[in-house]
XYZ file of C-alpha atoms in Angstrom:
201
model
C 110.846 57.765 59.397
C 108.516 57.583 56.245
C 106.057 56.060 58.175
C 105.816 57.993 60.879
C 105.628 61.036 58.218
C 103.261 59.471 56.396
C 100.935 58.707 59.721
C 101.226 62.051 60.679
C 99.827 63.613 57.278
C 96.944 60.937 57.404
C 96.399 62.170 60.739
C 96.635 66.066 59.214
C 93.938 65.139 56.661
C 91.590 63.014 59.342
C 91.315 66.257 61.127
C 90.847 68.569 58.809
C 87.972 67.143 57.099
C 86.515 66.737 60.709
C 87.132 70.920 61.346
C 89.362 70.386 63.807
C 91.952 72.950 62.440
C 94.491 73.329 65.321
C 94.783 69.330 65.617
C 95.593 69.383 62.128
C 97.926 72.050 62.568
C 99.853 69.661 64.805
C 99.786 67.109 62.571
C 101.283 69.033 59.655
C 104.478 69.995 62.132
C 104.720 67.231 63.143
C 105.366 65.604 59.699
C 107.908 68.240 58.691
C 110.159 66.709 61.585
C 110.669 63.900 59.348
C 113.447 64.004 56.222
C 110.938 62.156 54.287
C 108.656 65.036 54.201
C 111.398 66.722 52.019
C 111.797 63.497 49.363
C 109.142 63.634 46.166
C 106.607 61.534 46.788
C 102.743 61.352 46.765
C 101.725 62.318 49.764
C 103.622 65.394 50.081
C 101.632 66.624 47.701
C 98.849 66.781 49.774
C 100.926 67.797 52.946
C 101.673 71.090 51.321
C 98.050 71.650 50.013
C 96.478 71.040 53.226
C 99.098 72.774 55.128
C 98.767 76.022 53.127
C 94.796 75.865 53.907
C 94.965 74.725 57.516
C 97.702 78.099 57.683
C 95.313 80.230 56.136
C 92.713 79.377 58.084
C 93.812 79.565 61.128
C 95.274 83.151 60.449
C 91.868 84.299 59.842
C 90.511 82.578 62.820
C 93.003 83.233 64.943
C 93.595 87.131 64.295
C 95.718 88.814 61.593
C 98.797 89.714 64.190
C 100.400 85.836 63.052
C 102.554 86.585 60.328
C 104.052 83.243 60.831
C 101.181 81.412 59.783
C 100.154 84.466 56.676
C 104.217 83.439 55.811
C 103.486 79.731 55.807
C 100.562 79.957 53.424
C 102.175 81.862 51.297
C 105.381 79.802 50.529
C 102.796 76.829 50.028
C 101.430 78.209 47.706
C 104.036 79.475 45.821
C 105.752 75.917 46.193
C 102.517 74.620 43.987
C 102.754 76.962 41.956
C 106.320 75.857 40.651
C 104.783 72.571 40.643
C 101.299 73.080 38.490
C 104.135 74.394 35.552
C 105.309 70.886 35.605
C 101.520 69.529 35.667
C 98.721 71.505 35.430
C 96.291 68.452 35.870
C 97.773 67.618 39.373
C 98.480 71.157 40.791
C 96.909 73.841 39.111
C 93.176 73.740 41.186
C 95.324 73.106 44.532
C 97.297 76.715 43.564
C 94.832 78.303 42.435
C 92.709 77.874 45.713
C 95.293 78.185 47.948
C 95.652 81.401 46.266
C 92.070 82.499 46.603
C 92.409 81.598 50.516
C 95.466 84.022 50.705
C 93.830 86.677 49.003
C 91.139 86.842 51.675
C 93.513 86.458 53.764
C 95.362 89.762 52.864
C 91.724 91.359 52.064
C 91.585 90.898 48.382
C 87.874 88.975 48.716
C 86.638 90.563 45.155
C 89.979 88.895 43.152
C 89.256 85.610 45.680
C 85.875 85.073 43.795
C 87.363 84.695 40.375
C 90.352 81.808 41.419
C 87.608 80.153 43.427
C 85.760 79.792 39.808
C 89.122 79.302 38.188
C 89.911 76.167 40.532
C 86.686 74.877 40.509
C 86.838 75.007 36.592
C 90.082 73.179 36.696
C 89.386 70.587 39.056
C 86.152 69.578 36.938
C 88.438 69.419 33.661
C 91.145 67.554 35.452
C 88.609 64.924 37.131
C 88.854 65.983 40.465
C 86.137 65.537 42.103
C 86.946 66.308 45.739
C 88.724 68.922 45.444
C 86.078 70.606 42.992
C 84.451 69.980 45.900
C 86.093 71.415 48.296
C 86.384 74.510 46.275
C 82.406 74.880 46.071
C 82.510 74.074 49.813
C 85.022 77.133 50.597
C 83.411 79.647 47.816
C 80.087 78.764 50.189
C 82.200 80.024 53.239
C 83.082 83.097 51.625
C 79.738 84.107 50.466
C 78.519 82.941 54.281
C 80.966 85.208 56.136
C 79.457 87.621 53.244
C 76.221 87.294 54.951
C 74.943 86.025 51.497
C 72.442 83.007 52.310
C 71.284 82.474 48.649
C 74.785 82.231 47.414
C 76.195 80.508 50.560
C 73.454 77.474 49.895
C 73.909 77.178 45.968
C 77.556 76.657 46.739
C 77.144 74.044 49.619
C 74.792 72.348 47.741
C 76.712 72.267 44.513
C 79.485 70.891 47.417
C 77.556 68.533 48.950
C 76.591 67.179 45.090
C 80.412 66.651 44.626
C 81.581 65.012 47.989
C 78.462 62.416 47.149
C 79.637 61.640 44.350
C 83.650 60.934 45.422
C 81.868 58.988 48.261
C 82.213 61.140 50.918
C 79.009 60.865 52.444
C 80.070 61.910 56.294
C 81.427 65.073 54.791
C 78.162 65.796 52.778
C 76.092 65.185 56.015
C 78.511 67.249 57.998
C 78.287 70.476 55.670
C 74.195 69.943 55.767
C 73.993 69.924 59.487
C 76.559 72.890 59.494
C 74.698 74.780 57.296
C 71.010 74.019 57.947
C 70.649 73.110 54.256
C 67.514 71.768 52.564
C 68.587 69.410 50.127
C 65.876 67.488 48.255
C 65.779 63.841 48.451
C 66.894 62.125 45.921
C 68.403 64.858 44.205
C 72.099 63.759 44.861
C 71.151 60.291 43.407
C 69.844 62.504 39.939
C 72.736 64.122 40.035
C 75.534 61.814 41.043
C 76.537 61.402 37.043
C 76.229 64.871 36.403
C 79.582 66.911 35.521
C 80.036 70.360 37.416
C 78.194 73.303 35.520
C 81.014 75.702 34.338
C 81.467 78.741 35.673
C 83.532 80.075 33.421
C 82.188 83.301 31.762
């Protein structure tokens, strides 16, 4: 059983940092089948964060008539929120992006701006690296959907920065062939030891 759970939220996490939402989707209900998916352990961790973004996304792509998935997000989220009260250095930048996700999800894009900030600012104090850049990466798609090029590209770049630097260097291509992005070469090797710029105000 705790295998199977655990291949299915590999599987989850293979497809979502490929794009391919739904497939993930599958993934994530697929592991919930299992009782291990209820018992504490590492990797649920990261079943619940993805899940509540995969949700989120989805209900945006998908239309706004599937409360289900609006529900699911939502009770993720909340669920890491208990959880970054017990340790803000594991949970708190998962929360607080899931969070920004819901609130454009429910139309709250000006309050989604600040907990993008807020997560990215905890991820960098916390050492996480890719989720910090993830963060950028999502604050990019906001600003894109926006129609806001200038911002869009700081934020993938600042993204693409980060995923170099955890070593995720298929990801980093991925985002500049997505996005049409210029990046300079060599810059990513000046900038690999860099720490995130705050943007706290």
């Amino acid at each position: 059983g705790r295998w199977l759970h655990n291949f299915h939220v590999i599987k989850m996490l293979l497809a979502y940092w490929k794009g391919c939402h739904m497939e993930a989707e599958e993934h994530f209900r697929a592991a919930l089948a299992f009782p291990t998916a209820k018992m504490p352990q590492i990797i649920m961790i990261y079943h619940t964060f993805f899940g509540g973004l995969i949700a989120l996304h989805l209900y945006r792509q998908l239309g706004s008539n599937d409360d289900q998935r609006l529900k699911q997000g939502r009770e993720l989220m909340e669920k890491l929120e208990k959880w970054s009260q017990m340790s803000s250095a594991i949970y708190e930048n998962k929360w607080l992006l899931l969070k920004a996700e819901y609130f454009i999800s429910i139309g709250k894009r000006g309050g989604a701006i600040t907990l993008y900030k807020d997560c990215i600012n905890s991820a960098r104090d916390h050492g996480n690296i890719h989720e910090m850049a993830l963060a950028y990466e999502l604050l990019g798609n906001y600003y894109c959907d926006e129609g806001d090029r200038a911002h869009s590209d700081e934020y993938f770049r600042e993204a693409h920065t980060f995923y170099e630097q955890w070593g995720a260097t298929a990801i980093a291509k991925k985002l500049v062939y997505k996005h049409d992005l210029i990046i300079v070469p060599g810059a990513c090797a000046k900038l690999r030891g860099r720490k995130s710029k705050s943007l706290r105000k």
